[in-house]
Amino acid sequence: TYFYFKGDTKKVIDIYESKISKLSQLIPDEVLSESSFWCGRAHYSLGDYRKAFLMFQESLRRNEDNLLAKFGLGQTQIQNKLVEESILTFENIYKTKEGIQELNYILGLLYAAKCLDPKSSLSRSDKEKNIVKATQFLEKYIKLTKTKKNQPVILKAYLVLSQLCELQSSYKQSL
């Protein structure tokens, strides 16, 4: 973590590849999970989402409860345009961590993206279901954020909610 926060992401990868991975049979799974997570973050920050995805998977293989690795996995799926897979990943996290603000925000945006995509081939009923889900997640995100009172609501949440209302022809509510 030291080199990652120092901004030396290549050093993080180098340490993992030259030292940690070679000694993996001597290192406890919890430590390997954390190490591969940080290596995944380093790859992610360098824009190598495929390698980041593999490292987050390795982290979860070593410790399936590593919440940050689960988030990283979902984020790499988003970057690789795998919307359905990322929804499944984040929905899986949501089953046990529904009070996480960012999780509600991400799921709201993902479901909204499916509705707002002009190339979408969703049926009308599927579109309506996704609008409802997106709205519920975004409203919950706003509620959780306002309850904490220590950070502002991301304005995009309001904008997307407004766009979802427009899709339903709820023009007064969208304002």
GROMACS .gro file of C-alpha atoms in nm:
model
  175
    1THR     CA    1   0.000   0.000   0.000
    2TYR     CA    2   0.289   0.236   0.070
    3PHE     CA    3   0.409   0.245  -0.291
    4TYR     CA    4   0.052   0.262  -0.425
    5PHE     CA    5  -0.035   0.570  -0.219
    6LYS     CA    6   0.302   0.717  -0.304
    7GLY     CA    7   0.194   0.692  -0.669
    8ASP     CA    8   0.453   0.433  -0.768
    9THR     CA    9   0.211   0.181  -0.914
   10LYS     CA   10   0.476   0.011  -1.126
   11LYS     CA   11   0.670  -0.063  -0.808
   12VAL     CA   12   0.361  -0.229  -0.661
   13ILE     CA   13   0.336  -0.456  -0.963
   14ASP     CA   14   0.710  -0.524  -0.961
   15ILE     CA   15   0.710  -0.624  -0.591
   16TYR     CA   16   0.413  -0.852  -0.645
   17GLU     CA   17   0.558  -1.021  -0.954
   18SER     CA   18   0.921  -1.046  -0.842
   19LYS     CA   19   0.875  -1.124  -0.473
   20ILE     CA   20   0.527  -1.210  -0.352
   21SER     CA   21   0.406  -1.437  -0.631
   22LYS     CA   22   0.726  -1.640  -0.619
   23LEU     CA   23   0.682  -1.705  -0.247
   24SER     CA   24   0.307  -1.764  -0.262
   25GLN     CA   25   0.324  -2.109  -0.105
   26LEU     CA   26   0.486  -1.963   0.206
   27ILE     CA   27   0.248  -1.669   0.245
   28PRO     CA   28  -0.096  -1.695   0.412
   29ASP     CA   29  -0.399  -1.657   0.185
   30GLU     CA   30  -0.514  -1.339   0.361
   31VAL     CA   31  -0.183  -1.169   0.281
   32LEU     CA   32  -0.188  -1.296  -0.077
   33SER     CA   33  -0.542  -1.168  -0.118
   34GLU     CA   34  -0.440  -0.820  -0.003
   35SER     CA   35  -0.126  -0.825  -0.218
   36SER     CA   36  -0.311  -0.926  -0.533
   37PHE     CA   37  -0.579  -0.667  -0.457
   38TRP     CA   38  -0.319  -0.387  -0.448
   39CYS     CA   39  -0.156  -0.521  -0.762
   40GLY     CA   40  -0.501  -0.517  -0.925
   41ARG     CA   41  -0.549  -0.155  -0.819
   42ALA     CA   42  -0.211  -0.069  -0.966
   43HIS     CA   43  -0.303  -0.229  -1.300
   44TYR     CA   44  -0.640  -0.053  -1.289
   45SER     CA   45  -0.481   0.287  -1.232
   46LEU     CA   46  -0.251   0.222  -1.528
   47GLY     CA   47  -0.555   0.146  -1.746
   48ASP     CA   48  -0.479  -0.225  -1.785
   49TYR     CA   49  -0.824  -0.347  -1.693
   50ARG     CA   50  -0.772  -0.705  -1.812
   51LYS     CA   51  -0.477  -0.758  -1.578
   52ALA     CA   52  -0.660  -0.575  -1.301
   53PHE     CA   53  -0.956  -0.808  -1.349
   54LEU     CA   54  -0.728  -1.113  -1.319
   55MET     CA   55  -0.565  -0.977  -1.004
   56PHE     CA   56  -0.900  -0.903  -0.840
   57GLN     CA   57  -1.010  -1.257  -0.927
   58GLU     CA   58  -0.691  -1.392  -0.769
   59SER     CA   59  -0.754  -1.183  -0.461
   60LEU     CA   60  -1.104  -1.329  -0.430
   61ARG     CA   61  -0.973  -1.680  -0.489
   62ARG     CA   62  -0.751  -1.634  -0.184
   63ASN     CA   63  -1.018  -1.463   0.025
   64GLU     CA   64  -1.373  -1.462  -0.109
   65ASP     CA   65  -1.476  -1.207   0.156
   66ASN     CA   66  -1.241  -0.935   0.030
   67LEU     CA   67  -1.497  -0.659  -0.025
   68LEU     CA   68  -1.258  -0.420  -0.198
   69ALA     CA   69  -1.155  -0.690  -0.446
   70LYS     CA   70  -1.525  -0.749  -0.523
   71PHE     CA   71  -1.567  -0.377  -0.593
   72GLY     CA   72  -1.253  -0.381  -0.808
   73LEU     CA   73  -1.384  -0.676  -1.006
   74GLY     CA   74  -1.710  -0.492  -1.073
   75GLN     CA   75  -1.528  -0.175  -1.174
   76THR     CA   76  -1.310  -0.361  -1.424
   77GLN     CA   77  -1.623  -0.517  -1.572
   78ILE     CA   78  -1.767  -0.168  -1.618
   79GLN     CA   79  -1.447  -0.049  -1.786
   80ASN     CA   80  -1.463  -0.350  -2.020
   81LYS     CA   81  -1.827  -0.263  -2.111
   82LEU     CA   82  -1.960  -0.576  -1.937
   83VAL     CA   83  -2.265  -0.407  -1.787
   84GLU     CA   84  -2.466  -0.724  -1.717
   85GLU     CA   85  -2.169  -0.891  -1.547
   86SER     CA   86  -2.096  -0.584  -1.338
   87ILE     CA   87  -2.460  -0.568  -1.229
   88LEU     CA   88  -2.438  -0.932  -1.117
   89THR     CA   89  -2.116  -0.861  -0.928
   90PHE     CA   90  -2.256  -0.556  -0.749
   91GLU     CA   91  -2.594  -0.724  -0.685
   92ASN     CA   92  -2.405  -1.009  -0.518
   93ILE     CA   93  -2.231  -0.759  -0.289
   94TYR     CA   94  -2.563  -0.584  -0.225
   95LYS     CA   95  -2.712  -0.901  -0.073
   96THR     CA   96  -2.503  -0.847   0.240
   97LYS     CA   97  -2.393  -0.482   0.216
   98GLU     CA   98  -2.700  -0.287   0.107
   99GLY     CA   99  -2.617   0.011   0.327
  100ILE     CA  100  -2.306   0.109   0.131
  101GLN     CA  101  -2.371   0.442  -0.041
  102GLU     CA  102  -2.138   0.383  -0.334
  103LEU     CA  103  -2.293   0.045  -0.403
  104ASN     CA  104  -2.639   0.197  -0.434
  105TYR     CA  105  -2.501   0.472  -0.655
  106ILE     CA  106  -2.321   0.229  -0.887
  107LEU     CA  107  -2.620  -0.003  -0.920
  108GLY     CA  108  -2.848   0.293  -0.985
  109LEU     CA  109  -2.623   0.418  -1.263
  110LEU     CA  110  -2.582   0.072  -1.416
  111TYR     CA  111  -2.955   0.005  -1.432
  112ALA     CA  112  -3.013   0.359  -1.562
  113ALA     CA  113  -2.751   0.308  -1.834
  114LYS     CA  114  -2.948   0.014  -1.966
  115CYS     CA  115  -3.260   0.232  -1.991
  116LEU     CA  116  -3.095   0.545  -2.126
  117ASP     CA  117  -2.893   0.366  -2.396
  118PRO     CA  118  -3.055   0.455  -2.731
  119LYS     CA  119  -2.917   0.131  -2.880
  120SER     CA  120  -3.080  -0.079  -2.609
  121SER     CA  121  -3.304  -0.361  -2.728
  122LEU     CA  122  -3.490  -0.395  -2.399
  123SER     CA  123  -3.860  -0.470  -2.416
  124ARG     CA  124  -4.090  -0.204  -2.274
  125SER     CA  125  -4.158  -0.410  -1.958
  126ASP     CA  126  -3.786  -0.478  -1.902
  127LYS     CA  127  -3.713  -0.110  -1.949
  128GLU     CA  128  -3.979  -0.023  -1.690
  129LYS     CA  129  -3.832  -0.276  -1.444
  130ASN     CA  130  -3.485  -0.127  -1.490
  131ILE     CA  131  -3.619   0.226  -1.445
  132VAL     CA  132  -3.778   0.121  -1.115
  133LYS     CA  133  -3.457  -0.049  -0.997
  134ALA     CA  134  -3.239   0.244  -1.100
  135THR     CA  135  -3.470   0.488  -0.926
  136GLN     CA  136  -3.480   0.282  -0.607
  137PHE     CA  137  -3.101   0.251  -0.590
  138LEU     CA  138  -3.039   0.618  -0.661
  139GLU     CA  139  -3.300   0.735  -0.413
  140LYS     CA  140  -3.150   0.507  -0.150
  141TYR     CA  141  -2.804   0.645  -0.229
  142ILE     CA  142  -2.932   1.001  -0.180
  143LYS     CA  143  -3.104   0.908   0.145
  144LEU     CA  144  -2.793   0.732   0.283
  145THR     CA  145  -2.570   1.023   0.185
  146LYS     CA  146  -2.798   1.287   0.337
  147THR     CA  147  -2.825   1.083   0.658
  148LYS     CA  148  -2.448   1.085   0.704
  149LYS     CA  149  -2.435   1.466   0.663
  150ASN     CA  150  -2.060   1.460   0.610
  151GLN     CA  151  -2.050   1.457   0.231
  152PRO     CA  152  -2.250   1.602  -0.056
  153VAL     CA  153  -2.471   1.399  -0.285
  154ILE     CA  154  -2.310   1.346  -0.624
  155LEU     CA  155  -2.514   1.569  -0.855
  156LYS     CA  156  -2.518   1.308  -1.129
  157ALA     CA  157  -2.758   1.106  -0.912
  158TYR     CA  158  -3.017   1.386  -0.941
  159LEU     CA  159  -2.953   1.428  -1.313
  160VAL     CA  160  -3.000   1.058  -1.384
  161LEU     CA  161  -3.315   1.046  -1.169
  162SER     CA  162  -3.448   1.337  -1.374
  163GLN     CA  163  -3.369   1.154  -1.699
  164LEU     CA  164  -3.546   0.842  -1.570
  165CYS     CA  165  -3.854   1.050  -1.487
  166GLU     CA  166  -3.850   1.190  -1.841
  167LEU     CA  167  -3.846   0.835  -1.980
  168GLN     CA  168  -4.166   0.772  -1.788
  169SER     CA  169  -4.315   1.102  -1.908
  170SER     CA  170  -4.315   1.230  -1.550
  171TYR     CA  171  -4.203   1.574  -1.657
  172LYS     CA  172  -4.314   1.759  -1.342
  173GLN     CA  173  -4.128   1.512  -1.120
  174SER     CA  174  -3.817   1.532  -1.339
  175LEU     CA  175  -3.783   1.899  -1.256
   0.00000   0.00000   0.00000
